[in-house]
Amino acid sequence: MRKLMVYDIDYDIENETPVIKIFCLDKDGNLFLVKDYSLIPYFYVLPKKGMEDRLKEMIEKIDEKKVKTKILRVEKVEKIIGLNEKRIFLKIFVQNPRKISKVRDEIKEWEEVEETYEYTINFYKRYLIDRKISPMSLILVDGEEKEKIGYIEIKANKIEVLKEIDEFKLRILAFDTEWVEEKNDERIIMISLVSNDGKIKKVLTFKDWKDKPNYVEVLKNERDLILRFFEILKEYKPHFLVGYNSDGFDFARLKRKIEKYKIRKEVGVFKSELKFVRRGRVSAAQIKGIVHIDLFIFVNHILAPTLKSEVLTLDEVAKELIGEGKKEMEYKDMIEIWSTEKGLTKLAEYNLQDSILTIKLANLLLPQIFEISRLVGEIPFDSSRYTYSQLVESYLVRRAFEENRIILNPPKQEEKEIRMMRLPYKGAIVIEPKEGIYSNILVWDFRSLYPSIIVTHNISPETLNCGHEECKKNQAPETKNYFCTKIEGFIPRNLKKLIELRYQIKKELKEIPKESIEYKSLYNRQYALKIISNATYGYFGFVGARWYKAECGEAAAAWGRFYIKKVIEEAKKKGFEIIYGDTDSLFARIEAKNEKELEEIGRKFTEEINSKLPGIIELEFRGLFKRGIFVSKEREKGGAKKRYALLAKDGSIEIRGFETVRRDWCELAKQIQRKVLEIILKEGNEKKAVEVVRETIEKLKKREVDIDDLVIYEQLTRPLEEYEQIGPHVKAAKRLMEGGISIVEGMLIGYVIVKGSGSISDRAIPAQFVSKEDYDTDYYIHHQILPAALRVLKGLGYTEGDILGKGKVKSLESFFGK
DNA sequence: CCGCTACGGGG
DNA sequence: GGGTACGTAGCGG
């Protein structure tokens, strides 16, 4: 008997029969491969009423050759569907799980068939669900053991799921690669590797230099560099390999190199093939048994809304989460260092730092990912890449199985299109911000409003318009839809479990010292619960959802509006001035003697409201903010959107909705927006902000601006000749080609808009061909600087004319003196 | 207004 | 693996 932790899973087909491969580790981190042959693949057919036996016989007679697999047997089973209906389903067992769809295709159109179910569930997921195994949890394994090189293989006789949680020693390896463009080619020049146990701290490269740090290992060439990377994976045997944007960047590029050099793709002690699993725009790099996690995806999908940072660069995210950023280096410096071989130590340090940040982020985030895995039952490879809705769905799929409820099918493309066509329902309430700068702002948050509404009003696809007369009193405001009050819905029941568990954990947390390991692990558990419960509302409207029901989302939104309106009403009665409100938050002001009194008023109001709110619905007081700027987005259908910046008491700035941190804005425009926001919030001086914009415009006019600050970057996403719409970057790329520079797909084109006539595209010149005398001052003033600055200043009543109108502010100033 | 194209992270 | 994100912004016509 072995007590092991499950961290990855896969399956193979041996002699047309599936074998599950569970990747595990023991307390000391030793590797195990558990093979289980016990699960037989299956799917369900719902026969039309009265057709059960006839259909069963027909299926048993299907020709094996036609469906390319054996139908092993057909069982009649009872399962729950809809509100609480018990129906007879046929459970069809087949030999090869990859042929399930073939069998299903054969019978789906038969007259006797009402519907087919659970034919889309991947076999390894099927196994985890049916055996009730949660990844990153413990199992007790009994079986025949075989010693292999680097691991022990167990042919399982019996697997038991354990409830207990234990500390297991995980080996985590972070990596980062550096590349330079060289002679129309991309070249990998460095790979850094840092492990969580301190055993690995390396930079691999293939240029040698004097006085290099001792962590640098010099290889012969690019090919050896990659081979050495793979060798380390085999020697160190990490359970997890972690990068930042490593799916979209490091591995995407490595793939091309591996193909070019014909490097074997069998990696690590398990000799798993390095696979690229298509997942939308980028592929996920997968090595079964060495779980590759791209932290950027997790940050982007799950963490982003809770971060203060507007951008999700490693630098910003690391600064915010672990208080440490990247080493400074610009891309051109990197090229310079590599070509001149001067400063290679600095380059190695830079490369190493990225892996250090990544391992530190991993130490913080992997435990969160593991808790999500335990909760929704998906392996970390998947759970770390899922969006909110996919995580909710995984949780519901498991719960449905455990309730003996049939798992609904995912929509086909056609169905998705229909869902997308549905007119959007009325969303949350937005109180248009009163534009301007405010001091001493009280902020409230209503964040778990939707989950509590769903539970309180029993909102679920099957409880919708149940037909019971007495349930009609539970009708959503402003709609004709109501929800059953007699039978608890599938989603509310399971959402309630999440909320209650989280409540219990939060109570426990108060009793434990904050620095303890137990606290951290419990904190992560409540965080996972929070993520899933908060995402349930959005899940109802997710077009890809199995349990999609727009009316449910609509109802939750309607009740949401109802409750927040109540709070606003109450606030107004108490004399608050409402500055801004959106969905679940409220920003208000009130006169008071001092800060302390303000906070007291805020707290008292919160208590009062909470005593009146039904059930688990609760208003949270986020506190007092020193200063804030509120701006409404013009040209926005359906009202204003979040665009504000707040200055907290500790001096930190929270910026929401100002979006010029993109590379299709020039550096100068980005700088000016940041400066304007900072001056206004920290100094409260609008005039100074305007002055700074003016100074910048003057500098532009005098051609004192560095060309580098005016370059606009855009990527070529296809071969040049495939463009129908010739945008500025396409035109610029063509000019580069005429200049003898070869253009490849994926290249980042930097261009500057120059003086002259014609469209913007006509005047987009590659940055390297442009000098200070050429740039179009007017373009940069009117299409870059002013729009960026006005995003902020418009809300304060400034127009383009006010900024450009020479001397208006100045003359007033000179009139009144300094 | 519409349709097309691009954005993100990474070097 | 029956799913190739995803929601939003700018430009040109």
Coordinates of N, CA, C and O in Angstrom, one line a residue, chain A residues 147-275:
Chain A
E147 N 10.1 -1.5 -10.6 CA 11.1 -0.5 -10.5 C 11.5 0.0 -12.0 O 11.9 -0.8 -12.8
K148 N 11.4 1.3 -12.3 CA 11.8 1.8 -13.6 C 12.9 2.8 -13.3 O 13.2 3.2 -12.2
I149 N 13.5 3.3 -14.4 CA 14.5 4.3 -14.2 C 13.9 5.6 -13.9 O 13.2 6.3 -14.7
G150 N 14.1 6.0 -12.6 CA 13.6 7.3 -12.2 C 12.2 7.3 -11.5 O 11.8 8.3 -11.0
Y151 N 11.5 6.2 -11.6 CA 10.2 6.1 -11.0 C 9.8 4.7 -10.7 O 10.4 3.8 -11.2
I152 N 8.7 4.6 -10.0 CA 8.1 3.2 -9.8 C 6.8 3.1 -10.5 O 5.9 4.0 -10.4
E153 N 6.6 2.0 -11.2 CA 5.3 1.8 -11.9 C 4.5 0.9 -11.0 O 5.0 -0.2 -10.6
I154 N 3.2 1.2 -10.8 CA 2.3 0.3 -10.1 C 1.1 0.0 -11.0 O 0.4 0.8 -11.5
K155 N 0.9 -1.3 -11.1 CA -0.3 -1.8 -11.8 C -1.4 -1.9 -10.7 O -1.3 -2.8 -9.8
A156 N -2.3 -1.0 -10.6 CA -3.2 -0.9 -9.5 C -4.2 -2.1 -9.4 O -4.8 -2.5 -10.4
N157 N -4.3 -2.6 -8.2 CA -5.4 -3.6 -7.9 C -6.6 -2.8 -7.2 O -7.7 -3.1 -7.5
K158 N -6.2 -1.9 -6.4 CA -7.2 -1.2 -5.6 C -6.7 0.3 -5.4 O -5.6 0.5 -5.0
I159 N -7.6 1.2 -5.6 CA -7.3 2.6 -5.3 C -8.4 3.2 -4.4 O -9.6 3.0 -4.6
E160 N -7.9 3.7 -3.3 CA -8.9 4.3 -2.3 C -8.6 5.8 -2.2 O -7.5 6.2 -2.1
V161 N -9.7 6.6 -2.2 CA -9.5 8.0 -2.1 C -9.5 8.4 -0.6 O -10.3 8.0 0.2
L162 N -8.5 9.3 -0.2 CA -8.3 9.7 1.1 C -8.8 11.1 1.3 O -8.6 12.0 0.4
K163 N -9.4 11.4 2.4 CA -9.9 12.8 2.7 C -8.8 13.7 3.3 O -8.9 14.9 3.1
E164 N -7.9 13.0 4.0 CA -6.9 13.8 4.7 C -6.0 14.7 3.7 O -5.8 14.3 2.6
I165 N -5.5 15.8 4.3 CA -4.6 16.6 3.5 C -3.2 16.5 4.1 O -3.1 16.5 5.4
D166 N -2.1 16.4 3.4 CA -0.8 16.3 3.9 C 0.2 17.1 3.2 O -0.1 17.5 2.0
E167 N 1.2 17.5 3.8 CA 2.3 18.3 3.1 C 3.2 17.4 2.3 O 3.8 16.5 2.8
F168 N 3.2 17.5 1.0 CA 4.0 16.7 0.2 C 5.1 17.6 -0.4 O 4.8 18.8 -0.8
K169 N 6.3 17.0 -0.6 CA 7.4 17.8 -1.1 C 7.4 17.9 -2.6 O 7.9 17.0 -3.3
L170 N 7.0 19.0 -3.1 CA 6.9 19.2 -4.5 C 8.2 19.8 -5.1 O 8.8 20.7 -4.4
R171 N 8.6 19.3 -6.2 CA 9.8 20.0 -6.9 C 9.2 20.9 -8.0 O 8.5 20.4 -8.9
I172 N 9.4 22.2 -7.9 CA 8.9 23.1 -8.9 C 10.1 23.8 -9.6 O 11.0 24.2 -8.9
L173 N 10.1 23.8 -10.9 CA 11.2 24.4 -11.6 C 10.6 25.6 -12.5 O 9.7 25.4 -13.3
A174 N 11.2 26.8 -12.3 CA 10.8 27.9 -13.1 C 11.8 28.1 -14.2 O 13.0 27.8 -14.0
F175 N 11.4 28.6 -15.4 CA 12.3 28.8 -16.4 C 11.9 30.1 -17.2 O 10.8 30.5 -17.2
D176 N 12.9 30.6 -17.9 CA 12.7 31.7 -18.8 C 13.7 31.7 -19.9 O 14.8 31.4 -19.7
T177 N 13.3 32.1 -21.1 CA 14.2 32.1 -22.2 C 14.4 33.5 -22.8 O 13.5 34.4 -22.7
E178 N 15.6 33.8 -23.3 CA 15.8 35.1 -24.0 C 16.1 34.8 -25.4 O 16.8 33.9 -25.8
W179 N 15.7 35.7 -26.3 CA 15.8 35.6 -27.7 C 16.2 36.9 -28.4 O 15.9 38.0 -27.9
V180 N 17.0 36.8 -29.5 CA 17.2 38.0 -30.3 C 16.9 37.7 -31.7 O 17.0 36.6 -32.2
E181 N 16.5 38.8 -32.4 CA 16.3 38.6 -33.9 C 17.7 38.8 -34.5 O 18.4 39.8 -34.2
E182 N 18.0 37.9 -35.4 CA 19.3 37.9 -36.0 C 19.2 37.5 -37.4 O 18.8 36.4 -37.7
K183 N 19.7 38.3 -38.3 CA 19.6 37.9 -39.8 C 18.3 37.2 -40.1 O 18.3 36.1 -40.6
N184 N 17.2 37.9 -39.9 CA 15.9 37.4 -40.3 C 15.5 36.1 -39.5 O 14.7 35.4 -39.9
D185 N 16.3 35.9 -38.5 CA 16.0 34.6 -37.8 C 15.9 34.9 -36.3 O 16.4 35.9 -35.8
E186 N 15.2 34.1 -35.6 CA 15.1 34.3 -34.2 C 16.1 33.3 -33.5 O 16.3 32.2 -34.0
R187 N 16.8 33.8 -32.5 CA 17.8 33.0 -31.9 C 17.6 32.9 -30.4 O 17.4 33.9 -29.8
I188 N 17.6 31.7 -29.9 CA 17.5 31.5 -28.5 C 18.9 31.7 -27.9 O 19.8 31.0 -28.3
I189 N 19.1 32.6 -27.0 CA 20.4 32.9 -26.5 C 20.7 32.5 -25.0 O 21.8 32.2 -24.6
M190 N 19.6 32.4 -24.3 CA 19.8 32.1 -22.8 C 18.5 31.4 -22.3 O 17.4 31.7 -22.7
I191 N 18.8 30.5 -21.4 CA 17.7 29.8 -20.6 C 18.1 29.9 -19.2 O 19.1 29.4 -18.8
S192 N 17.2 30.5 -18.3 CA 17.5 30.4 -16.9 C 16.5 29.4 -16.2 O 15.4 29.2 -16.7
L193 N 17.0 28.8 -15.2 CA 16.3 27.8 -14.5 C 16.5 28.0 -13.0 O 17.6 28.1 -12.5
V194 N 15.4 28.0 -12.2 CA 15.5 28.2 -10.8 C 14.4 27.3 -10.1 O 13.3 27.3 -10.5
S195 N 14.9 26.5 -9.2 CA 14.0 25.5 -8.5 C 13.6 26.0 -7.1 O 14.2 26.9 -6.5
N196 N 12.4 25.5 -6.6 CA 11.9 26.0 -5.3 C 12.7 25.5 -4.1 O 12.6 26.0 -3.0
D197 N 13.5 24.4 -4.3 CA 14.3 23.9 -3.2 C 15.7 24.4 -3.2 O 16.5 24.0 -2.4
G198 N 16.1 25.4 -4.0 CA 17.4 25.9 -4.1 C 18.4 25.1 -4.7 O 19.6 25.5 -4.8
K199 N 18.1 23.9 -5.2 CA 19.1 23.0 -5.8 C 19.4 23.4 -7.3 O 20.5 23.1 -7.7
I200 N 18.5 24.1 -7.9 CA 18.9 24.6 -9.3 C 18.8 26.1 -9.4 O 17.8 26.7 -9.0
K201 N 19.9 26.7 -9.9 CA 19.9 28.1 -10.1 C 20.9 28.3 -11.2 O 22.1 28.2 -11.0
K202 N 20.4 28.3 -12.5 CA 21.3 28.2 -13.6 C 21.0 29.2 -14.7 O 19.8 29.5 -14.9
V203 N 22.0 29.6 -15.5 CA 21.7 30.3 -16.7 C 22.5 29.5 -17.8 O 23.7 29.3 -17.7
L204 N 21.8 29.0 -18.8 CA 22.5 28.3 -19.9 C 22.6 29.3 -21.1 O 21.7 30.1 -21.4
T205 N 23.8 29.3 -21.7 CA 24.0 30.1 -22.9 C 25.1 29.5 -23.7 O 25.6 28.4 -23.4
F206 N 25.4 30.1 -24.9 CA 26.4 29.5 -25.7 C 27.5 30.5 -26.1 O 28.2 30.3 -27.1
K207 N 27.6 31.6 -25.4 CA 28.8 32.4 -25.5 C 29.5 32.5 -24.2 O 28.9 32.5 -23.2
D208 N 30.9 32.4 -24.3 CA 31.7 32.4 -23.1 C 32.3 33.8 -22.8 O 32.5 34.5 -23.8
W209 N 32.5 34.1 -21.6 CA 33.2 35.4 -21.3 C 33.9 35.3 -20.0 O 33.6 34.4 -19.2
K210 N 34.8 36.2 -19.8 CA 35.6 36.2 -18.6 C 34.8 36.7 -17.4 O 33.9 37.5 -17.6
D211 N 35.2 36.2 -16.2 CA 34.5 36.6 -15.0 C 33.0 36.4 -15.0 O 32.2 37.2 -14.5
K212 N 32.6 35.4 -15.7 CA 31.1 35.1 -15.7 C 30.7 34.5 -14.3 O 31.5 33.9 -13.7
P213 N 29.5 34.8 -13.9 CA 29.0 34.3 -12.6 C 29.0 32.7 -12.6 O 28.9 32.1 -13.7
N214 N 29.2 32.1 -11.5 CA 29.3 30.7 -11.5 C 28.1 29.9 -11.8 O 28.1 28.7 -12.0
Y215 N 26.9 30.6 -11.8 CA 25.7 29.9 -12.2 C 25.5 29.8 -13.7 O 24.6 29.2 -14.2
V216 N 26.4 30.4 -14.4 CA 26.3 30.3 -15.9 C 27.0 29.1 -16.4 O 28.1 28.7 -16.0
E217 N 26.3 28.4 -17.3 CA 26.8 27.2 -17.9 C 26.9 27.4 -19.4 O 25.9 27.8 -20.0
V218 N 28.1 27.2 -20.0 CA 28.2 27.6 -21.4 C 28.2 26.3 -22.3 O 28.9 25.4 -22.1
L219 N 27.2 26.3 -23.2 CA 27.1 25.2 -24.2 C 27.7 25.6 -25.5 O 28.2 26.7 -25.7
K220 N 27.7 24.7 -26.5 CA 28.3 24.9 -27.8 C 27.5 25.8 -28.7 O 27.9 26.7 -29.4
N221 N 26.2 25.5 -28.7 CA 25.3 26.2 -29.7 C 23.8 26.1 -29.2 O 23.5 25.5 -28.2
E222 N 23.0 26.7 -30.1 CA 21.5 26.7 -29.8 C 21.0 25.3 -29.5 O 20.2 25.1 -28.5
R223 N 21.3 24.4 -30.3 CA 20.8 23.0 -30.2 C 21.2 22.4 -28.8 O 20.4 21.8 -28.1
D224 N 22.5 22.5 -28.5 CA 22.9 22.0 -27.2 C 22.3 22.7 -26.0 O 22.1 22.1 -25.0
L225 N 22.0 23.9 -26.2 CA 21.3 24.7 -25.2 C 19.9 24.0 -24.9 O 19.6 23.8 -23.7
I226 N 19.2 23.8 -25.9 CA 17.9 23.1 -25.7 C 18.0 21.7 -25.2 O 17.3 21.3 -24.3
L227 N 19.0 21.0 -25.7 CA 19.2 19.6 -25.2 C 19.6 19.6 -23.7 O 19.1 18.8 -23.0
R228 N 20.4 20.6 -23.3 CA 20.7 20.7 -21.9 C 19.5 21.0 -21.0 O 19.4 20.4 -19.9
F229 N 18.7 21.8 -21.5 CA 17.4 22.2 -20.8 C 16.6 20.9 -20.6 O 16.2 20.6 -19.5
F230 N 16.5 20.1 -21.6 CA 15.7 18.8 -21.5 C 16.4 17.8 -20.5 O 15.8 17.1 -19.8
E231 N 17.8 17.8 -20.6 CA 18.6 17.0 -19.7 C 18.3 17.3 -18.3 O 18.2 16.4 -17.4
I232 N 18.3 18.6 -18.0 CA 18.0 19.0 -16.6 C 16.6 18.6 -16.2 O 16.5 18.1 -15.0
L233 N 15.7 18.6 -17.1 CA 14.3 18.1 -16.7 C 14.4 16.7 -16.3 O 13.6 16.2 -15.4
K234 N 15.2 15.9 -17.0 CA 15.3 14.5 -16.7 C 16.1 14.2 -15.4 O 15.7 13.4 -14.6
E235 N 17.1 15.0 -15.2 CA 17.9 14.8 -14.0 C 17.2 15.3 -12.7 O 17.2 14.6 -11.7
Y236 N 16.6 16.5 -12.8 CA 16.0 17.1 -11.6 C 14.6 16.5 -11.3 O 14.2 16.5 -10.2
K237 N 14.0 16.0 -12.3 CA 12.7 15.4 -12.2 C 11.6 16.3 -11.5 O 11.0 16.0 -10.5
P238 N 11.4 17.5 -12.0 CA 10.4 18.4 -11.4 C 9.0 17.8 -11.6 O 8.7 17.2 -12.6
H239 N 8.2 18.1 -10.6 CA 6.7 17.8 -10.8 C 6.1 18.9 -11.6 O 5.1 18.6 -12.4
F240 N 6.5 20.1 -11.4 CA 5.9 21.2 -12.1 C 7.0 22.1 -12.8 O 8.1 22.3 -12.2
L241 N 6.7 22.5 -14.0 CA 7.6 23.4 -14.8 C 6.8 24.6 -15.0 O 5.7 24.6 -15.5
V242 N 7.3 25.8 -14.6 CA 6.5 27.0 -14.5 C 7.2 28.1 -15.3 O 8.4 28.3 -15.2
G243 N 6.4 28.8 -16.1 CA 6.9 30.0 -16.9 C 5.9 31.1 -16.8 O 4.8 31.0 -16.2
Y244 N 6.3 32.2 -17.4 CA 5.3 33.4 -17.5 C 5.1 33.7 -19.0 O 6.0 34.1 -19.6
N245 N 3.9 33.5 -19.4 CA 3.6 33.5 -20.9 C 4.4 32.5 -21.6 O 4.8 32.7 -22.8
S246 N 4.6 31.4 -21.0 CA 5.5 30.3 -21.6 C 4.7 29.5 -22.7 O 5.4 29.0 -23.6
D247 N 3.4 29.5 -22.6 CA 2.6 28.9 -23.7 C 2.7 29.7 -25.0 O 3.0 29.3 -26.1
G248 N 2.5 31.0 -24.8 CA 2.4 31.9 -25.9 C 3.7 32.4 -26.4 O 3.8 32.8 -27.6
F249 N 4.8 32.3 -25.6 CA 6.1 32.8 -26.1 C 7.2 31.7 -26.0 O 7.6 31.2 -27.1
D250 N 7.7 31.3 -24.8 CA 8.8 30.5 -24.7 C 8.6 29.2 -25.5 O 9.5 28.8 -26.4
F251 N 7.6 28.4 -25.2 CA 7.4 27.1 -25.8 C 7.0 27.3 -27.3 O 7.3 26.4 -28.1
A252 N 6.2 28.3 -27.6 CA 5.8 28.6 -29.0 C 7.0 28.7 -29.9 O 7.1 28.1 -31.0
R253 N 8.0 29.4 -29.3 CA 9.3 29.6 -30.1 C 10.1 28.3 -30.0 O 10.8 27.9 -31.0
L254 N 10.2 27.7 -28.9 CA 11.0 26.5 -28.7 C 10.5 25.4 -29.7 O 11.3 24.7 -30.3
K255 N 9.2 25.4 -29.9 CA 8.6 24.4 -30.8 C 9.3 24.5 -32.2 O 9.7 23.5 -32.8
R256 N 9.4 25.7 -32.7 CA 10.0 25.9 -34.0 C 11.5 25.4 -34.0 O 12.0 24.8 -35.0
K257 N 12.2 25.7 -32.9 CA 13.6 25.3 -32.8 C 13.7 23.8 -32.8 O 14.6 23.2 -33.4
I258 N 12.9 23.2 -32.0 CA 12.9 21.7 -31.8 C 12.7 21.1 -33.2 O 13.4 20.1 -33.5
E259 N 11.8 21.6 -33.9 CA 11.5 21.1 -35.3 C 12.7 21.3 -36.2 O 13.1 20.4 -36.9
K260 N 13.3 22.5 -36.1 CA 14.4 22.8 -37.0 C 15.6 21.9 -36.7 O 16.2 21.4 -37.6
Y261 N 15.9 21.6 -35.4 CA 17.0 20.8 -35.1 C 16.7 19.3 -34.9 O 17.5 18.5 -34.5
K262 N 15.4 19.0 -35.2 CA 15.0 17.6 -35.0 C 15.3 17.0 -33.7 O 15.9 15.9 -33.6
I263 N 15.0 17.8 -32.6 CA 15.3 17.3 -31.3 C 14.2 16.4 -30.9 O 13.0 16.6 -31.1
R264 N 14.6 15.3 -30.2 CA 13.5 14.3 -29.7 C 12.6 15.0 -28.8 O 13.0 15.7 -27.9
K265 N 11.3 14.7 -28.9 CA 10.3 15.3 -28.1 C 10.0 14.5 -26.8 O 9.1 14.9 -26.1
E266 N 10.6 13.4 -26.6 CA 10.3 12.6 -25.4 C 11.1 13.2 -24.3 O 12.3 13.2 -24.3
V267 N 10.4 13.7 -23.3 CA 11.0 14.5 -22.2 C 10.8 13.8 -20.9 O 9.7 13.3 -20.6
G268 N 11.8 13.9 -20.0 CA 11.7 13.5 -18.6 C 11.8 12.0 -18.5 O 11.9 11.3 -19.4
V269 N 11.7 11.6 -17.2 CA 11.8 10.1 -16.9 C 10.7 9.3 -17.5 O 10.8 8.1 -17.8
F270 N 9.5 10.0 -17.7 CA 8.4 9.2 -18.2 C 8.4 9.2 -19.7 O 7.6 8.6 -20.4
K271 N 9.4 9.9 -20.3 CA 9.6 10.0 -21.8 C 8.3 10.4 -22.4 O 7.8 9.9 -23.5
S272 N 7.6 11.4 -21.8 CA 6.4 11.9 -22.4 C 6.7 12.8 -23.5 O 7.6 13.6 -23.5
E273 N 5.8 12.8 -24.5 CA 6.0 13.6 -25.7 C 5.6 15.1 -25.4 O 4.6 15.3 -24.7
L274 N 6.5 16.0 -25.8 CA 6.1 17.4 -25.6 C 5.1 17.7 -26.7 O 5.3 17.7 -27.9
K275 N 3.9 18.0 -26.2 CA 2.7 18.2 -27.1 C 2.3 19.6 -27.0 O 2.4 20.3 -26.0

